[in-house]
Amino acid sequence: MENTRPNGEKRRAMLDPIGTIAEVNGPVVDVACTRLPPLHRALQATTDKKRYTLEVYRYLDRNCVRAIALQDTAGLRRGNPVFDSGAPLSVPVSPRCLGRLLDVLGDPLDGESALDGEERRSILSAPTPLHETTGATGILETGIKVIDLLCPFARGGKTGLFAGAGLGKTVLLTEFMHAVIMLHQGVSVFAGIGERIREGHELWHEMRKAGVMPQTVMVFGQMDESPGIRFRVGLTALTYAEYLRDTLGKEVLFLVDNVFRFVQAGSEISGLLGRMSATVGYQPTLLTEVAALQDRIASTTKGTITSVQAVYVPADDMTDPAVAAILSHLDTTVILTRAQAAKGLYPAIDPLRSSSRLMDPHILGERHYRVAQAVRHHLARYRELEDIIAMLGIEELSETDRRIVMRARKLERYLTQPFHVTAELTGIKGVTVPLEHTLRDCESFLAGDFDGIAEDRCYMRGAMTDELT
């Protein structure tokens, strides 16, 4: 759905008076209307100093609607006039959006001039019709060993990075963003949902320093802003991704940090609207809201959208209803665990709990599938024997099991990797490892070619052949 609307003073002059403010309670604004606007219509309220955007969420009676303000409501009072914009929330779109840092309404956060294109798109567009969509078209190589080997990303698919607090979701997401722009020369759209201002500032400057910002659009809804903003900022970023896909024919990487805060914002809005909570306190509309976001992330014959989404896992509980709702939409699941981080294995990806629907010999090829399954078997057998080793010692194992354990320990360390985005903090230069090198090294580990090498020589390295020659 697209609509072209004039901007600036001309656009404001077209706003239609619809009523006055009846009550203000935090971000909730009740509007007494002369006629009822449709749900999700964008309304405008103005004072001498500020303009406010409201979104209609609920009908209270025949003459009153309840809306959520997208700005701090300080300064609003009863009797302020309210105007109908005539459309849902929309943002200006233009090829000049690349390289920009924007907010939920498409206004600049980077101190530069506003996007002055005449075309505007509603952020509540319908999903792409099913007959126009295309499926995943193979592996999107990242240069991150453990991901490319055991849970490959689908080009044109959706990937979730699941982790509790402090396990490196944002670092992994940023590294992936850096790798894909450098390797595949596509464009990226980053949605910062409930982002801390410090994190957003650092990420913006890192992207500029790396020289990839000209091919990136960043859309932020900060943690201290209205739940209405945090609930809609993902859709704003997705609108820009759809524009780059459909109009410019780009291969788009759509990154979200993080989807759980989108769910939280929906829960806040649900409570503000007076809805009764459902399972574990979440909103009764949880599944619908998650689907409304996820179903628009699709690839077409014009271009592809590959999505990577960080997901906070409350209390490290993967059965949480919000986590389960998001899981059902994904092609690849990457799970970071505290057990891996405690061992110093970074990225802290659990190779046995992470999975991808691409793990099929017909998609990956016989060699990749065989190597991945053999590595997974070695790591699983090592995990089974850990308790026995702790109690009785490795000497009590059979010769075959001892060999598997020693190779599995080296494989565990080999699958760690220094990142480009953390090089300044760790002092270790980041590396990118092609999938072919990863497969070759793993075949050598499994064949026993590296049995005589100390474990520490496998840790935080690139390809083994590069390190040992």
Tab-separated table of N, CA, C and O in Angstrom, residues 45 142 205 264 296 365 422 426 437:
chain	number	residue	atom	x	y	z
A	45	ALA	N	-2.366	16.610	17.313
A	45	ALA	CA	-2.755	17.627	18.286
A	45	ALA	C	-1.622	18.634	18.374
A	45	ALA	O	-0.446	18.258	18.310
A	142	THR	N	28.287	-16.131	6.040
A	142	THR	CA	28.589	-15.026	6.946
A	142	THR	C	30.063	-14.894	7.289
A	142	THR	O	30.482	-13.858	7.788
A	205	HIS	N	28.235	5.178	15.147
A	205	HIS	CA	29.604	5.600	14.875
A	205	HIS	C	30.465	4.439	14.366
A	205	HIS	O	31.356	4.643	13.533
A	264	GLN	N	7.172	-6.443	24.414
A	264	GLN	CA	6.968	-5.697	25.655
A	264	GLN	C	6.158	-4.429	25.426
A	264	GLN	O	5.269	-4.095	26.215
A	296	ARG	N	5.392	-9.769	7.099
A	296	ARG	CA	5.806	-8.781	6.096
A	296	ARG	C	7.269	-8.929	5.697
A	296	ARG	O	7.715	-8.307	4.738
A	365	GLY	N	24.384	-29.800	0.219
A	365	GLY	CA	25.343	-30.653	-0.466
A	365	GLY	C	25.800	-31.765	0.470
A	365	GLY	O	25.801	-31.618	1.696
A	422	THR	N	34.707	-6.210	17.725
A	422	THR	CA	35.231	-6.182	19.098
A	422	THR	C	36.757	-6.072	19.126
A	422	THR	O	37.359	-6.179	20.187
A	426	THR	N	39.181	-6.195	22.515
A	426	THR	CA	39.904	-7.417	22.866
A	426	THR	C	41.375	-7.372	22.470
A	426	THR	O	42.184	-8.136	23.013
A	437	HIS	N	36.963	-23.195	3.825
A	437	HIS	CA	38.055	-23.390	4.778
A	437	HIS	C	37.559	-24.051	6.055
A	437	HIS	O	38.252	-24.896	6.626
